[in-house]
Coordinates of C-alpha atoms in Angstrom, one line a residue:
M13 CA 14.5 104.6 148.0
A14 CA 14.7 107.9 149.8
D15 CA 11.8 110.3 149.3
P16 CA 12.7 112.9 146.6
R17 CA 11.7 115.8 148.9
W18 CA 15.0 115.3 150.8
A19 CA 17.2 113.6 148.2
D20 CA 19.1 116.8 147.3
N21 CA 20.7 117.2 150.7
D22 CA 24.2 116.7 149.2
R23 CA 23.6 119.7 146.8
F24 CA 22.2 121.8 149.8
K25 CA 25.4 121.1 151.8
R26 CA 27.8 121.6 148.8
E27 CA 26.3 124.9 147.8
Y28 CA 26.4 126.5 151.1
G29 CA 29.6 125.1 152.4
F30 CA 28.1 122.9 155.0
P31 CA 30.4 120.0 156.3
S32 CA 30.2 116.9 154.1
D33 CA 31.6 114.4 156.7
R34 CA 28.4 113.9 158.6
K35 CA 26.7 110.5 158.6
D36 CA 24.1 110.1 155.9
I37 CA 20.4 109.9 156.9
A38 CA 19.8 106.1 156.9
T39 CA 16.7 104.5 155.3
K40 CA 16.0 101.9 157.9
D41 CA 15.6 101.7 161.7
L42 CA 18.9 102.0 163.8
E43 CA 17.7 100.0 166.7
E44 CA 20.6 97.6 166.2
K45 CA 23.0 100.4 167.1
Y46 CA 21.4 102.0 170.1
I47 CA 19.7 100.8 173.4
K48 CA 16.9 102.9 174.9
I49 CA 17.7 103.6 178.6
R50 CA 14.7 105.7 179.6
P51 CA 12.2 108.3 178.2
L52 CA 13.2 112.0 178.7
G53 CA 9.8 113.4 177.9
L54 CA 6.9 113.3 175.4
G55 CA 7.0 115.2 172.1
V56 CA 5.6 118.7 172.0
G57 CA 3.8 120.4 169.2
G58 CA 2.3 117.4 167.4
L59 CA 5.5 116.5 165.5
N60 CA 7.4 114.5 168.0
E61 CA 6.5 111.0 169.1
G62 CA 8.9 110.9 172.1
I63 CA 12.3 111.7 173.3
F64 CA 14.6 109.0 174.9
L65 CA 18.0 108.7 176.4
V66 CA 19.9 106.0 174.4
R67 CA 23.3 104.3 174.6
N68 CA 25.5 103.3 171.6
K69 CA 26.0 99.6 171.9
E70 CA 29.5 99.8 170.5
T71 CA 31.0 102.9 172.3
G72 CA 28.8 103.0 175.4
R73 CA 28.2 106.8 174.9
R74 CA 24.9 108.3 175.6
Y75 CA 22.8 110.3 173.1
V76 CA 19.2 111.6 172.8
Q77 CA 16.8 109.9 170.4
K78 CA 14.0 112.1 169.1
E79 CA 11.2 110.1 167.3
F80 CA 9.0 111.9 164.9
D81 CA 5.4 112.0 163.8
P82 CA 5.3 110.0 160.5
G83 CA 5.0 111.9 157.2
S84 CA 5.8 115.4 158.5
K85 CA 7.4 117.8 156.0
Q86 CA 8.8 119.8 158.9
L87 CA 10.6 116.6 160.1
V88 CA 12.5 116.4 156.7
R89 CA 13.5 120.1 157.1
E90 CA 14.7 119.6 160.7
L91 CA 16.8 116.5 159.8
L92 CA 18.4 118.2 156.8
L93 CA 19.4 121.2 158.9
L94 CA 20.6 119.2 161.9
Q95 CA 22.7 117.0 159.7
A96 CA 24.2 120.0 157.9
L97 CA 24.8 122.6 160.7
D98 CA 28.1 122.6 162.4
H99 CA 28.6 125.1 165.2
P100 CA 29.7 124.8 168.9
N101 CA 26.5 126.4 170.1
I102 CA 24.1 124.3 168.1
I103 CA 23.1 120.9 169.1
R104 CA 25.1 118.3 167.2
Y105 CA 23.6 115.8 164.9
I106 CA 24.9 112.2 165.6
D107 CA 22.8 109.9 163.5
G108 CA 19.4 109.7 161.9
F109 CA 17.0 107.6 159.8
I110 CA 13.9 107.9 157.8
D111 CA 12.3 104.5 157.1
K112 CA 11.9 104.1 153.3
T113 CA 8.2 103.6 153.9
F114 CA 8.0 106.6 156.3
W115 CA 5.5 108.4 154.1
N116 CA 3.1 105.5 154.7
H117 CA 3.2 106.1 158.5
H118 CA 6.4 104.3 159.5
T119 CA 9.2 105.5 161.7
A120 CA 11.8 108.2 161.8
S121 CA 14.3 109.4 164.4
V122 CA 17.3 111.7 164.9
Y123 CA 20.1 111.1 167.4
L124 CA 21.7 114.1 169.1
Q125 CA 24.2 115.0 171.8
Y126 CA 23.0 114.4 175.4
C127 CA 23.0 117.4 177.6
S128 CA 23.1 116.2 181.2
F129 CA 22.5 119.7 182.6
K130 CA 19.1 119.9 180.8
S131 CA 17.7 123.2 179.7
L132 CA 17.5 126.8 180.7
Q133 CA 13.9 126.2 181.4
D134 CA 14.8 123.6 184.1
M135 CA 17.4 126.1 185.5
L136 CA 14.8 128.9 185.6
E137 CA 12.2 126.8 187.3
K138 CA 14.6 125.8 190.1
Y139 CA 15.7 129.4 190.8
H140 CA 12.0 130.5 190.8
K141 CA 11.0 127.7 193.2
H142 CA 14.0 128.4 195.5
N143 CA 13.1 132.1 195.8
Q144 CA 9.4 131.7 196.0
D145 CA 9.0 131.4 199.8
I146 CA 12.0 133.4 201.1
P147 CA 12.6 137.1 201.7
E148 CA 13.9 139.1 198.7
H149 CA 17.2 139.9 200.4
H150 CA 17.9 136.2 200.5
H151 CA 17.1 135.5 196.9
K152 CA 19.5 133.6 194.7
Y153 CA 20.2 135.2 191.3
I154 CA 21.9 133.8 188.2
S155 CA 25.3 135.3 188.2
E156 CA 25.8 138.1 185.6
Q157 CA 29.0 136.4 184.4
F158 CA 26.9 133.4 183.4
I159 CA 24.2 135.5 181.9
W160 CA 26.8 137.2 179.6
H161 CA 28.1 133.7 178.7
I162 CA 24.6 132.6 177.7
F163 CA 24.0 135.8 175.9
R164 CA 27.2 135.5 173.9
S165 CA 26.6 131.9 173.0
L166 CA 23.2 132.6 171.6
A167 CA 24.5 135.6 169.6
L168 CA 27.2 133.3 168.2
A169 CA 24.6 130.7 167.2
L170 CA 22.4 133.3 165.5
Q171 CA 25.2 135.0 163.5
Y172 CA 26.0 131.5 162.1
L173 CA 22.3 130.6 161.4
H174 CA 21.5 134.0 159.8
F175 CA 24.8 134.8 158.0
G176 CA 27.0 131.6 158.1
V177 CA 29.6 133.4 160.3
Q178 CA 31.7 131.0 162.5
P179 CA 33.0 132.1 166.0
D180 CA 36.6 132.5 164.7
D181 CA 35.7 134.7 161.8
K182 CA 38.1 137.6 161.5
R183 CA 35.8 140.1 159.8
S184 CA 34.7 143.1 161.7
P185 CA 31.0 144.0 162.3
Q186 CA 31.5 146.8 159.7
E187 CA 32.7 144.3 157.0
L188 CA 29.8 142.0 157.8
D189 CA 27.4 144.9 157.6
Q190 CA 28.5 145.7 154.1
L191 CA 27.8 142.1 153.2
V192 CA 24.2 142.0 154.4
K193 CA 23.3 145.4 152.8
D194 CA 22.8 143.4 149.6
P195 CA 20.3 140.7 150.7
Q196 CA 20.5 138.8 147.4
N197 CA 24.3 138.5 147.7
C198 CA 23.9 137.4 151.3
R199 CA 21.5 134.7 150.3
D200 CA 23.8 133.6 147.5
V201 CA 26.5 132.5 150.0
W202 CA 24.3 131.4 152.9
P203 CA 20.6 130.4 153.0
I204 CA 19.6 132.6 155.9
I205 CA 18.2 130.2 158.5
L206 CA 15.5 131.3 161.0
H207 CA 15.0 129.3 164.2
R208 CA 11.6 130.8 165.0
D209 CA 11.1 129.0 168.3
I210 CA 13.9 130.4 170.6
K211 CA 12.9 129.9 174.3
P212 CA 14.5 128.4 177.4
D213 CA 13.1 125.0 176.7
N214 CA 15.1 124.8 173.4
I215 CA 18.4 126.0 174.9
L216 CA 20.3 123.2 176.4
L217 CA 23.4 123.0 178.8
R218 CA 26.2 120.6 178.4
K219 CA 29.4 120.1 180.2
S220 CA 32.3 121.8 178.4
Q221 CA 34.9 119.3 177.4
P222 CA 38.3 120.1 178.8
V223 CA 41.1 120.7 176.4
T224 CA 43.6 117.8 176.7
G225 CA 47.2 117.4 175.6
F226 CA 49.1 119.9 177.7
I227 CA 52.0 117.5 178.3
T228 CA 52.2 115.9 174.8
E229 CA 51.2 118.9 172.7
P230 CA 51.6 122.1 174.7
R231 CA 51.5 124.5 171.8
R232 CA 48.3 123.0 170.5
F233 CA 46.8 123.0 174.0
L234 CA 47.6 126.7 174.5
K235 CA 46.3 127.6 171.0
I236 CA 42.9 125.9 171.6
F237 CA 42.6 127.2 175.1
Q238 CA 43.2 130.8 174.0
R239 CA 40.8 130.5 171.1
Q240 CA 38.1 129.1 173.3
K241 CA 38.6 131.7 176.0
K242 CA 38.5 134.5 173.4
I243 CA 35.3 133.3 171.9
Y244 CA 33.4 132.2 175.0
G245 CA 35.0 134.5 177.6
V246 CA 35.1 132.0 180.4
F247 CA 36.3 128.5 179.5
P248 CA 35.8 125.9 180.8
Q249 CA 34.1 127.2 184.0
Y250 CA 30.5 127.3 182.6
P251 CA 28.6 124.7 180.7
R252 CA 28.3 125.0 176.9
V253 CA 25.1 126.6 175.7
L254 CA 23.4 124.8 172.8
L255 CA 20.5 125.9 170.7
A256 CA 18.2 122.9 169.9
D257 CA 14.9 122.0 168.4
F258 CA 14.9 123.1 164.8
G259 CA 11.4 121.7 164.1
L260 CA 10.0 125.2 163.1
A261 CA 13.2 126.4 161.5
L262 CA 13.1 127.8 157.9
A263 CA 15.9 128.4 155.4
Y264 CA 15.7 130.9 152.6
N265 CA 16.0 128.2 149.9
D266 CA 13.0 126.4 151.3
E267 CA 9.9 126.4 149.2
D268 CA 7.8 127.6 152.1
W269 CA 9.8 130.8 152.6
N270 CA 7.4 133.1 150.9
V271 CA 4.2 131.3 151.6
N272 CA 4.6 130.2 155.3
R273 CA 3.0 133.0 157.1
S274 CA 1.1 130.9 159.7
F275 CA 1.1 131.4 163.4
I276 CA 4.1 129.4 164.7
G277 CA 6.3 129.4 167.8
T278 CA 5.4 129.6 171.5
L279 CA 3.0 132.4 172.5
D280 CA 4.9 133.3 175.6
W281 CA 8.2 133.8 173.7
M282 CA 7.0 135.2 170.4
P283 CA 8.2 138.6 169.0
P284 CA 5.4 141.2 168.3
E285 CA 5.8 141.1 164.5
L286 CA 4.9 137.4 163.9
P287 CA 3.8 135.7 161.7
E288 CA 5.9 138.1 159.6
A289 CA 9.3 136.8 160.7
F290 CA 12.9 137.6 159.7
V291 CA 16.3 137.6 161.4
H292 CA 15.3 140.4 163.8
S293 CA 12.6 138.1 165.3
D294 CA 15.2 135.6 166.5
V295 CA 17.1 138.5 168.1
W296 CA 14.0 139.6 170.0
A297 CA 13.6 136.0 171.3
V298 CA 17.1 135.9 172.5
G299 CA 16.5 139.2 174.4
A300 CA 13.4 137.8 175.9
V301 CA 15.2 134.7 177.1
I302 CA 17.9 136.8 178.8
L303 CA 15.3 139.1 180.4
A304 CA 13.5 136.0 181.7
L305 CA 16.8 134.7 183.3
C306 CA 17.4 138.0 185.0
R307 CA 13.8 138.5 186.3
Q308 CA 13.3 134.7 186.8
M309 CA 10.2 134.4 184.7
P310 CA 9.8 130.7 183.8
K311 CA 6.4 131.2 182.2
G312 CA 7.7 133.7 179.6
V313 CA 7.8 137.4 179.2
V314 CA 4.7 137.8 177.1
K315 CA 1.5 137.8 179.2
P316 CA -1.1 135.2 178.4
P317 CA -4.4 136.5 177.1
P318 CA -7.0 137.6 179.7
A319 CA -10.0 135.4 180.4
D320 CA -12.3 137.6 178.6
W321 CA -10.2 137.7 175.4
T322 CA -12.5 136.5 172.6
Q323 CA -10.1 136.5 169.6
D324 CA -7.5 134.0 168.7
A325 CA -3.9 133.7 170.0
E326 CA -2.4 135.4 167.0
A327 CA -4.5 138.6 167.6
W328 CA -3.4 138.7 171.2
S329 CA 0.3 138.2 170.3
K330 CA 0.1 141.4 168.2
H331 CA -1.9 143.3 170.8
P332 CA 0.3 146.0 172.6
D333 CA -1.0 144.9 176.0
S334 CA 0.7 141.5 175.5
R335 CA 4.1 143.1 175.8
K336 CA 3.3 146.1 177.9
G337 CA 6.3 146.9 180.1
I338 CA 8.6 144.3 178.7
R339 CA 11.4 146.7 177.9
D340 CA 10.6 149.2 180.5
H341 CA 11.0 147.0 183.7
G342 CA 14.5 146.1 182.8
V343 CA 16.7 143.3 184.0
G344 CA 16.6 144.3 187.7
K345 CA 18.9 146.1 190.1
Y346 CA 21.1 143.0 190.7
Y347 CA 22.5 143.4 187.1
S348 CA 24.6 146.0 185.4
P349 CA 23.2 149.0 183.3
E350 CA 25.3 147.6 180.4
L351 CA 23.4 144.3 180.4
N352 CA 20.1 146.1 180.7
H353 CA 21.0 148.3 177.6
V354 CA 21.8 145.3 175.3
V355 CA 18.6 143.5 176.3
H356 CA 16.7 146.8 175.8
E357 CA 18.1 146.9 172.2
C358 CA 17.0 143.4 171.5
L359 CA 13.5 143.9 172.6
R360 CA 12.7 147.0 170.5
F361 CA 9.2 146.8 169.2
N362 CA 10.1 147.8 165.7
P363 CA 12.1 144.9 164.2
R364 CA 14.4 147.1 162.1
N365 CA 15.6 148.9 165.1
R366 CA 17.0 145.7 166.6
P367 CA 20.7 144.8 166.1
L368 CA 21.6 142.1 163.7
A369 CA 23.4 139.1 165.3
F370 CA 27.0 140.1 164.6
K371 CA 26.3 143.7 165.9
L372 CA 24.6 142.1 168.9
L373 CA 27.8 140.1 169.5
A374 CA 29.9 143.2 169.5
M375 CA 27.5 144.9 171.9
I376 CA 27.7 141.9 174.2
N377 CA 31.5 141.8 174.2
N378 CA 31.8 145.6 174.8
G379 CA 29.0 145.6 177.5
E380 CA 30.6 142.7 179.4
K381 CA 34.0 144.6 179.5
E382 CA 32.3 147.6 180.9
A383 CA 30.3 145.7 183.5
E384 CA 33.6 144.0 184.7
K385 CA 35.2 147.3 185.1
K386 CA 32.3 148.4 187.3
G387 CA 32.6 145.3 189.5
F388 CA 29.4 143.6 188.4
L389 CA 31.2 140.4 187.5
H390 CA 32.2 137.9 190.2
K391 CA 34.4 135.3 188.5
D392 CA 34.7 133.1 191.5
E393 CA 31.0 132.7 192.0
H394 CA 29.8 129.1 191.9
F395 CA 26.5 127.5 191.2
P396 CA 24.3 126.5 194.2
R397 CA 24.4 122.7 194.8
W398 CA 20.6 122.5 194.5
L399 CA 20.7 123.6 190.9
W400 CA 22.2 120.5 189.3
G401 CA 22.9 118.2 192.2
G402 CA 26.7 118.4 192.5
A403 CA 27.2 120.3 189.2
E404 CA 29.9 122.3 190.8
D405 CA 32.0 119.3 191.1
R406 CA 31.2 118.0 187.6
L407 CA 31.9 121.5 186.0
H408 CA 35.4 121.7 187.5
G409 CA 36.2 118.1 186.8
R410 CA 36.1 116.8 190.5
R411 CA 34.8 113.4 191.0
R412 CA 32.7 112.7 194.1
T413 CA 33.8 109.7 196.1
G414 CA 31.7 106.5 196.0
R415 CA 30.4 107.1 192.4
R416 CA 30.9 104.7 189.5
K417 CA 32.9 106.4 186.7
E418 CA 30.9 106.3 183.5
K419 CA 32.1 106.3 180.0
P420 CA 32.3 109.9 178.6
D421 CA 29.6 111.2 176.2
E422 CA 30.5 112.2 172.7
V423 CA 33.5 114.5 172.8
T424 CA 33.4 117.5 170.3
Q425 CA 36.0 120.2 169.9

């Protein structure tokens, strides 16, 4: 039988309007359904046992299998959230199992979308390496149009996690603001989910699936295309941005909400108020990611402690010197003042002065429009070929000659 600590998943989904059509978490190994192709990396943080690229035996589609450390309570939380969440900018749950004897140190795994363009961390490191040994006037920068796309995608993910707002929600920021002014009312309709570990490593890039059906269903095609373009701004030029790794996520209905004040997250990407975390903390982390992309800082925006620091990491994370100059040095002269302003608002030291996710989204949309008017956006700008090895061809649907055509990965609208 399933462990009682996660047996109420149906109630959890039903109460908060989560989709009920996802596959249930199995109670036995799923090796008969998937073939391991190769490892993608070792687990990080003591909870993961390994990450593998796998192929579904029946469909041939590729997914990622994430194996967990046996008996972890955080594993149960991550599986519940991944199975329940449904948003185009959050990694999609495909399958999962917890062995019925898991609590006696047996196995558990979750199967997720495969993102062939890897993570923002990989992208950052490639740009940093390319620019390291060449004069500044020859430096390659991530295009501002793509930066806005990433910024908007993360804000969309946060407004869903924090307030249950989907991308096509018609309510204005003012209407949403009235809703959240009553925190108890807000929690009654949505559990308020904090990610708590937003960083480039946990933000993945996946090829945007083209909208098909122009010949057979032209009205449906145009409707979907216009909706996607309105939400994401540029469709399907850029890869889809997906927030992943919910191992440290916490929902308001979780029993640890009021007692978990331990030092969690990654030091180089942590907001100054931790371990006291709320929705404003995730907003700070998103601002830090955008700043790192603009300034090409793959090691993080928070400086590591000096060699003579004698206290623990938590004390350093709250020390003013660890964030000295983060807001002041800005995104750099290559980018618009509008982008700099929105990042500046996210990185305010006082959490209550930062915008909530839906206000951040409005700021991003307005800022991008102003930046475009001033000529900072170059819509025809392509990615350098050294970034993803022919990604330009794949992003625009052009096949390179001499390559075997593979079966597509999981298609999601």
